[in-house]
Structures are given as C-alpha cells and as structure tokens.
Amino acid sequence: MELLYKGKTKDVYQLEDGNLQLKFKDDVTGEDGVFDPGANTVGLTIEGAGKAGLRMTEHFFGKLADAGVPTHFVEADVDGATMTVRKAEVFGKGLEVICRFRAVGSFLRRYGAYAADGQPLDAFVEVTIKDDGRNDPPISKDALVQLGILEAGEYDTLEQLTKEIASIVKDDLDRRGLALYDIKLEFGRDSRTGEILLIDEISGGNMRVYKDGEYIAPLDLEQLLFAE
C-alpha cells in the first residue's frame, strides 16, 4: 500500500481498488498531557486508544447507515486498527464542523464574557478551517462562499447533516446515561459521485462526553459504551 498521509491520530494508505485504508494510532489531541478534542496538536499517547476509537467509529457509522446518512465507511478491522473507506475530497484544505450542546472548550474560551461554563446550547454549529499555524480559526458561511471553499447550498447541507449526525450520537449516549457536550465532524465530496459524505471518525477523540457532570476520558467512554 502507498502511504498518502501521516496524520495526528491516523495514517492514510491508498488501496488498489481505489478505496483508502485508515490506520488508527494511539495518539490523541491535547496540550501538556491533557486530552482536548479541540486541540490541533498531539498531546499524549494512550495505549489502546486507536482500537477503542475505531470500535466506537464502527458502532456510530453503523447507526448512521441505518438512518440513511451518507458516510465514507466501507468496513473495519478493529483488531488490526484499520478502517476501509471510500475516497473523498476535502473542502479546501480541510474543514471541521462542530456541533455544541454545552458551552465548553474553545467556545467558552472565546465567548466566556457572555457564556457560563456548561451553559446549554441549542445544537450550535460552527465551522473551523484546518490550519495548525493559525489554531484552526472559525470561519463564517459568507467567508467560505466568497473564498470558494464551499457553495452556499453545500454549507446548508453540512449544517443539516451535522445536526442530524450529532442528534443520532447524542440520543444513543443519552440512553446510556451519558451527555454529549460537543462533537467535531469532518466532511468531503465522494471522489466518484460528488456526494457530500461524513468522513474521518466518530469516537471519544472528537467529542466531549460527561456523566453526572464529570468528563469521561476517551478510553473510559469506550468501556461505558460497550459495557452492556
């Protein structure tokens, strides 16, 4: 296989059939040894984090498939920590779309003069551009359109899909007594059809989940999710 890209938490390989293989690693984002899904640097390595993230991703992508949500998922090999996906082209140099149900993380750091820690939010959606050097700044719909990164209709599709996906994940966690505070998603255009797809992963590494007001670390979240 040809290595296409070495990422913070996954490496990407080209497969002969045109699909891609994602290799999940045990690195997670954060700073100074503290996990933070909103960070743009690897903060620590947690043994087993890669397989745990993949297991959660397989679980949630299955639920999205049942709901008819388009994703790049093809199949997963949890033991091998790899996932086969359809190839998709990212928007611009990459976007992250966040859905927030509580005011925490970077949202609170930016708007703390107006928001209280943990304040409820109504599925607030915001987009950031993937740019480590500029700390992944938020970007508005108008800027995305005027800079040619998205068409206006594509932004509306991303917002709708983000709320739908976040609601499916939130409902699944709610049934287990867990509260989703925020979730970070990525999207792309299917390289063959042009359809907008959810890409990347859905795991403890890109969401904040709490139980009885206490934050749950990614590996602990995976154990709680599959405790039944």
Tab-separated table of N, CA and C in Angstrom, residues 27-128:
chain	number	residue	atom	x	y	z
A	27	ASP	N	-2.248	7.937	19.476
A	27	ASP	CA	-2.050	9.352	19.788
A	27	ASP	C	-3.399	10.069	19.831
A	28	VAL	N	-3.567	10.992	20.769
A	28	VAL	CA	-4.781	11.804	20.859
A	28	VAL	C	-4.392	13.263	20.971
A	29	THR	N	-5.305	14.152	20.564
A	29	THR	CA	-5.015	15.580	20.580
A	29	THR	C	-5.149	16.155	21.991
A	30	GLY	N	-4.375	17.202	22.248
A	30	GLY	CA	-4.422	17.860	23.548
A	30	GLY	C	-3.195	18.726	23.737
A	31	GLU	N	-3.006	19.177	24.960
A	31	GLU	CA	-1.843	20.000	25.293
A	31	GLU	C	-1.351	19.636	26.681
A	32	ASP	N	-0.030	19.585	26.829
A	32	ASP	CA	0.601	19.341	28.130
A	32	ASP	C	0.081	18.081	28.804
A	33	GLY	N	-0.131	17.041	27.989
A	33	GLY	CA	-0.558	15.766	28.547
A	33	GLY	C	-2.022	15.687	28.909
A	34	VAL	N	-2.803	16.691	28.528
A	34	VAL	CA	-4.237	16.712	28.828
A	34	VAL	C	-5.012	16.613	27.523
A	35	PHE	N	-5.929	15.638	27.431
A	35	PHE	CA	-6.715	15.446	26.226
A	35	PHE	C	-7.619	16.637	25.976
A	36	ASP	N	-7.709	17.062	24.692
A	36	ASP	CA	-8.622	18.127	24.275
A	36	ASP	C	-8.977	17.872	22.818
A	37	PRO	N	-10.244	17.481	22.518
A	37	PRO	CA	-10.619	17.204	21.127
A	37	PRO	C	-10.543	18.429	20.237
A	38	GLY	N	-10.515	19.615	20.832
A	38	GLY	CA	-10.418	20.831	20.044
A	38	GLY	C	-8.998	21.266	19.752
A	39	ALA	N	-8.015	20.576	20.312
A	39	ALA	CA	-6.616	20.958	20.107
A	39	ALA	C	-6.142	20.529	18.724
A	40	ASN	N	-5.114	21.203	18.216
A	40	ASN	CA	-4.578	20.858	16.898
A	40	ASN	C	-3.186	20.264	16.969
A	41	THR	N	-2.820	19.777	18.160
A	41	THR	CA	-1.548	19.084	18.326
A	41	THR	C	-1.780	17.789	19.094
A	42	VAL	N	-0.868	16.839	18.912
A	42	VAL	CA	-0.935	15.604	19.692
A	42	VAL	C	-0.453	15.917	21.103
A	43	GLY	N	-1.307	15.644	22.089
A	43	GLY	CA	-0.969	15.989	23.456
A	43	GLY	C	-0.457	14.828	24.271
A	44	LEU	N	-0.855	13.607	23.895
A	44	LEU	CA	-0.437	12.433	24.659
A	44	LEU	C	-0.753	11.179	23.872
A	45	THR	N	-0.163	10.088	24.296
A	45	THR	CA	-0.410	8.780	23.710
A	45	THR	C	-1.048	7.895	24.774
A	46	ILE	N	-2.176	7.259	24.410
A	46	ILE	CA	-2.904	6.399	25.341
A	46	ILE	C	-2.971	5.004	24.725
A	47	GLU	N	-2.339	4.026	25.372
A	47	GLU	CA	-2.337	2.673	24.830
A	47	GLU	C	-3.764	2.157	24.657
A	48	GLY	N	-4.059	1.662	23.454
A	48	GLY	CA	-5.383	1.136	23.162
A	48	GLY	C	-6.351	2.160	22.612
A	49	ALA	N	-5.927	3.426	22.547
A	49	ALA	CA	-6.837	4.487	22.090
A	49	ALA	C	-7.247	4.282	20.636
A	50	GLY	N	-6.322	3.790	19.805
A	50	GLY	CA	-6.637	3.600	18.390
A	50	GLY	C	-7.749	2.593	18.176
A	51	LYS	N	-7.622	1.415	18.803
A	51	LYS	CA	-8.650	0.379	18.659
A	51	LYS	C	-9.961	0.822	19.289
A	52	ALA	N	-9.880	1.513	20.428
A	52	ALA	CA	-11.094	1.999	21.082
A	52	ALA	C	-11.820	2.997	20.188
A	53	GLY	N	-11.045	3.890	19.571
A	53	GLY	CA	-11.652	4.866	18.669
A	53	GLY	C	-12.291	4.218	17.463
A	54	LEU	N	-11.636	3.204	16.929
A	54	LEU	CA	-12.174	2.510	15.761
A	54	LEU	C	-13.441	1.737	16.125
A	55	ARG	N	-13.447	1.104	17.294
A	55	ARG	CA	-14.625	0.360	17.707
A	55	ARG	C	-15.835	1.283	17.844
A	56	MET	N	-15.620	2.466	18.429
A	56	MET	CA	-16.705	3.433	18.534
A	56	MET	C	-17.122	3.939	17.168
A	57	THR	N	-16.144	4.176	16.298
A	57	THR	CA	-16.449	4.653	14.945
A	57	THR	C	-17.299	3.639	14.191
A	58	GLU	N	-16.939	2.378	14.267
A	58	GLU	CA	-17.726	1.335	13.610
A	58	GLU	C	-19.155	1.327	14.166
A	59	HIS	N	-19.291	1.471	15.462
A	59	HIS	CA	-20.612	1.480	16.105
A	59	HIS	C	-21.470	2.628	15.586
A	60	PHE	N	-20.925	3.838	15.610
A	60	PHE	CA	-21.719	5.004	15.229
A	60	PHE	C	-21.950	5.081	13.715
A	61	PHE	N	-20.955	4.674	12.908
A	61	PHE	CA	-21.175	4.676	11.469
A	61	PHE	C	-22.266	3.670	11.098
A	62	GLY	N	-22.365	2.572	11.848
A	62	GLY	CA	-23.446	1.630	11.617
A	62	GLY	C	-24.799	2.259	11.882
A	63	LYS	N	-24.912	3.034	12.948
A	63	LYS	CA	-26.163	3.708	13.259
A	63	LYS	C	-26.507	4.754	12.199
A	64	LEU	N	-25.495	5.436	11.692
A	64	LEU	CA	-25.732	6.418	10.640
A	64	LEU	C	-26.197	5.736	9.355
A	65	ALA	N	-25.610	4.586	9.039
A	65	ALA	CA	-26.036	3.836	7.856
A	65	ALA	C	-27.506	3.438	7.983
A	66	ASP	N	-27.911	2.999	9.177
A	66	ASP	CA	-29.304	2.626	9.402
A	66	ASP	C	-30.233	3.819	9.205
A	67	ALA	N	-29.733	5.026	9.502
A	67	ALA	CA	-30.541	6.238	9.369
A	67	ALA	C	-30.458	6.850	7.977
A	68	GLY	N	-29.657	6.244	7.092
A	68	GLY	CA	-29.547	6.748	5.722
A	68	GLY	C	-28.618	7.933	5.570
A	69	VAL	N	-27.732	8.158	6.539
A	69	VAL	CA	-26.779	9.267	6.457
A	69	VAL	C	-25.575	8.830	5.626
A	70	PRO	N	-25.200	9.587	4.604
A	70	PRO	CA	-24.072	9.182	3.751
A	70	PRO	C	-22.734	9.354	4.442
A	71	THR	N	-21.913	8.286	4.451
A	71	THR	CA	-20.579	8.332	5.037
A	71	THR	C	-19.596	7.633	4.100
A	72	HIS	N	-18.324	7.727	4.420
A	72	HIS	CA	-17.299	7.072	3.599
A	72	HIS	C	-16.998	5.662	4.080
A	73	PHE	N	-17.648	5.188	5.127
A	73	PHE	CA	-17.329	3.909	5.750
A	73	PHE	C	-17.612	2.724	4.825
A	74	VAL	N	-16.660	1.793	4.730
A	74	VAL	CA	-16.836	0.548	3.984
A	74	VAL	C	-16.801	-0.637	4.947
A	75	GLU	N	-15.705	-0.785	5.697
A	75	GLU	CA	-15.593	-1.864	6.671
A	75	GLU	C	-14.467	-1.548	7.640
A	76	ALA	N	-14.476	-2.274	8.783
A	76	ALA	CA	-13.448	-2.035	9.801
A	76	ALA	C	-12.842	-3.344	10.268
A	77	ASP	N	-11.570	-3.282	10.627
A	77	ASP	CA	-10.863	-4.396	11.259
A	77	ASP	C	-10.351	-3.871	12.590
A	78	VAL	N	-11.164	-4.065	13.648
A	78	VAL	CA	-10.818	-3.483	14.945
A	78	VAL	C	-9.509	-4.060	15.469
A	79	ASP	N	-9.307	-5.368	15.348
A	79	ASP	CA	-8.073	-5.990	15.846
A	79	ASP	C	-6.839	-5.409	15.162
A	80	GLY	N	-6.974	-5.103	13.866
A	80	GLY	CA	-5.861	-4.528	13.128
A	80	GLY	C	-5.807	-3.018	13.185
A	81	ALA	N	-6.812	-2.406	13.850
A	81	ALA	CA	-6.910	-0.944	13.994
A	81	ALA	C	-6.930	-0.241	12.646
A	82	THR	N	-7.624	-0.849	11.652
A	82	THR	CA	-7.719	-0.238	10.335
A	82	THR	C	-9.177	-0.145	9.882
A	83	MET	N	-9.453	0.839	9.062
A	83	MET	CA	-10.784	1.029	8.504
A	83	MET	C	-10.661	1.331	7.007
A	84	THR	N	-11.463	0.642	6.202
A	84	THR	CA	-11.504	0.898	4.768
A	84	THR	C	-12.623	1.888	4.480
A	85	VAL	N	-12.315	2.905	3.677
A	85	VAL	CA	-13.289	3.962	3.396
A	85	VAL	C	-13.274	4.326	1.921
A	86	ARG	N	-14.378	4.898	1.469
A	86	ARG	CA	-14.440	5.464	0.130
A	86	ARG	C	-13.603	6.738	0.088
A	87	LYS	N	-12.989	6.981	-1.049
A	87	LYS	CA	-12.150	8.163	-1.190
A	87	LYS	C	-13.021	9.396	-1.360
A	88	ALA	N	-12.666	10.444	-0.641
A	88	ALA	CA	-13.417	11.696	-0.719
A	88	ALA	C	-12.450	12.871	-0.737
A	89	GLU	N	-12.856	13.920	-1.417
A	89	GLU	CA	-12.046	15.134	-1.495
A	89	GLU	C	-12.533	16.109	-0.434
A	90	VAL	N	-11.603	16.630	0.378
A	90	VAL	CA	-11.996	17.559	1.430
A	90	VAL	C	-12.303	18.931	0.832
A	91	PHE	N	-12.977	19.755	1.588
A	91	PHE	CA	-13.291	21.119	1.165
A	91	PHE	C	-12.103	22.018	1.456
A	92	GLY	N	-11.576	22.671	0.423
A	92	GLY	CA	-10.395	23.490	0.603
A	92	GLY	C	-9.245	22.630	1.078
A	93	LYS	N	-8.606	23.043	2.157
A	93	LYS	CA	-7.532	22.259	2.769
A	93	LYS	C	-8.031	21.488	3.990
A	94	GLY	N	-9.358	21.421	4.119
A	94	GLY	CA	-9.965	20.686	5.214
A	94	GLY	C	-10.756	21.590	6.146
A	95	LEU	N	-11.957	21.141	6.499
A	95	LEU	CA	-12.811	21.872	7.436
A	95	LEU	C	-13.182	20.945	8.585
A	96	GLU	N	-13.434	21.528	9.740
A	96	GLU	CA	-14.007	20.798	10.863
A	96	GLU	C	-15.325	21.468	11.222
A	97	VAL	N	-16.346	20.665	11.405
A	97	VAL	CA	-17.672	21.185	11.716
A	97	VAL	C	-18.038	20.700	13.117
A	98	ILE	N	-18.293	21.635	14.010
A	98	ILE	CA	-18.556	21.307	15.414
A	98	ILE	C	-20.018	21.555	15.727
A	99	CYS	N	-20.612	20.618	16.448
A	99	CYS	CA	-21.966	20.814	16.967
A	99	CYS	C	-21.857	20.850	18.485
A	100	ARG	N	-22.380	21.925	19.076
A	100	ARG	CA	-22.215	22.143	20.513
A	100	ARG	C	-23.572	22.133	21.226
A	101	PHE	N	-23.637	21.326	22.274
A	101	PHE	CA	-24.823	21.277	23.130
A	101	PHE	C	-24.574	21.942	24.483
A	102	ARG	N	-23.296	22.192	24.788
A	102	ARG	CA	-22.918	22.870	26.019
A	102	ARG	C	-21.728	23.795	25.740
A	103	ALA	N	-21.638	24.863	26.507
A	103	ALA	CA	-20.541	25.820	26.343
A	103	ALA	C	-19.312	25.335	27.104
A	104	VAL	N	-18.385	24.714	26.387
A	104	VAL	CA	-17.123	24.244	26.953
A	104	VAL	C	-16.026	24.438	25.911
A	105	GLY	N	-14.801	24.142	26.291
A	105	GLY	CA	-13.691	24.164	25.341
A	105	GLY	C	-13.446	25.529	24.727
A	106	SER	N	-13.125	25.528	23.429
A	106	SER	CA	-12.764	26.771	22.743
A	106	SER	C	-13.941	27.741	22.678
A	107	PHE	N	-15.169	27.225	22.645
A	107	PHE	CA	-16.340	28.107	22.639
A	107	PHE	C	-16.351	28.965	23.904
A	108	LEU	N	-16.116	28.332	25.042
A	108	LEU	CA	-16.113	29.065	26.309
A	108	LEU	C	-14.916	30.012	26.379
A	109	ARG	N	-13.768	29.587	25.845
A	109	ARG	CA	-12.593	30.466	25.860
A	109	ARG	C	-12.836	31.725	25.044
A	110	ARG	N	-13.570	31.589	23.941
A	110	ARG	CA	-13.834	32.743	23.078
A	110	ARG	C	-14.964	33.628	23.600
A	111	TYR	N	-15.985	33.003	24.140
A	111	TYR	CA	-17.206	33.749	24.470
A	111	TYR	C	-17.514	33.743	25.960
A	112	GLY	N	-16.486	33.519	26.781
A	112	GLY	CA	-16.682	33.438	28.214
A	112	GLY	C	-17.253	34.690	28.851
A	113	ALA	N	-17.142	35.835	28.185
A	113	ALA	CA	-17.729	37.066	28.718
A	113	ALA	C	-19.251	37.031	28.650
A	114	TYR	N	-19.780	36.113	27.836
A	114	TYR	CA	-21.222	36.043	27.637
A	114	TYR	C	-21.813	34.679	27.986
A	115	ALA	N	-20.977	33.671	28.127
A	115	ALA	CA	-21.455	32.304	28.361
A	115	ALA	C	-20.860	31.747	29.641
A	116	ALA	N	-21.658	30.961	30.342
A	116	ALA	CA	-21.194	30.296	31.558
A	116	ALA	C	-20.703	28.897	31.222
A	117	ASP	N	-19.784	28.382	32.018
A	117	ASP	CA	-19.237	27.047	31.819
A	117	ASP	C	-20.363	26.009	31.863
A	118	GLY	N	-20.486	25.237	30.779
A	118	GLY	CA	-21.513	24.200	30.716
A	118	GLY	C	-22.897	24.694	30.358
A	119	GLN	N	-23.018	25.947	30.004
A	119	GLN	CA	-24.331	26.505	29.633
A	119	GLN	C	-24.926	25.746	28.460
A	120	PRO	N	-26.232	25.379	28.520
A	120	PRO	CA	-26.850	24.657	27.403
A	120	PRO	C	-26.849	25.486	26.112
A	121	LEU	N	-26.601	24.828	24.991
A	121	LEU	CA	-26.662	25.432	23.666
A	121	LEU	C	-27.589	24.583	22.800
A	122	ASP	N	-28.240	25.219	21.852
A	122	ASP	CA	-29.229	24.533	21.020
A	122	ASP	C	-28.582	24.011	19.743
A	123	ALA	N	-27.815	22.930	19.861
A	123	ALA	CA	-27.149	22.317	18.702
A	123	ALA	C	-26.474	23.388	17.852
A	124	PHE	N	-25.638	24.185	18.511
A	124	PHE	CA	-24.939	25.286	17.842
A	124	PHE	C	-23.866	24.720	16.914
A	125	VAL	N	-23.927	25.096	15.643
A	125	VAL	CA	-22.978	24.593	14.643
A	125	VAL	C	-22.014	25.690	14.243
A	126	GLU	N	-20.729	25.372	14.236
A	126	GLU	CA	-19.732	26.303	13.714
A	126	GLU	C	-18.691	25.534	12.916
A	127	VAL	N	-18.061	26.232	11.991
A	127	VAL	CA	-17.063	25.628	11.108
A	127	VAL	C	-15.714	26.278	11.371
A	128	THR	N	-14.674	25.450	11.426
A	128	THR	CA	-13.316	25.975	11.516
A	128	THR	C	-12.507	25.429	10.343
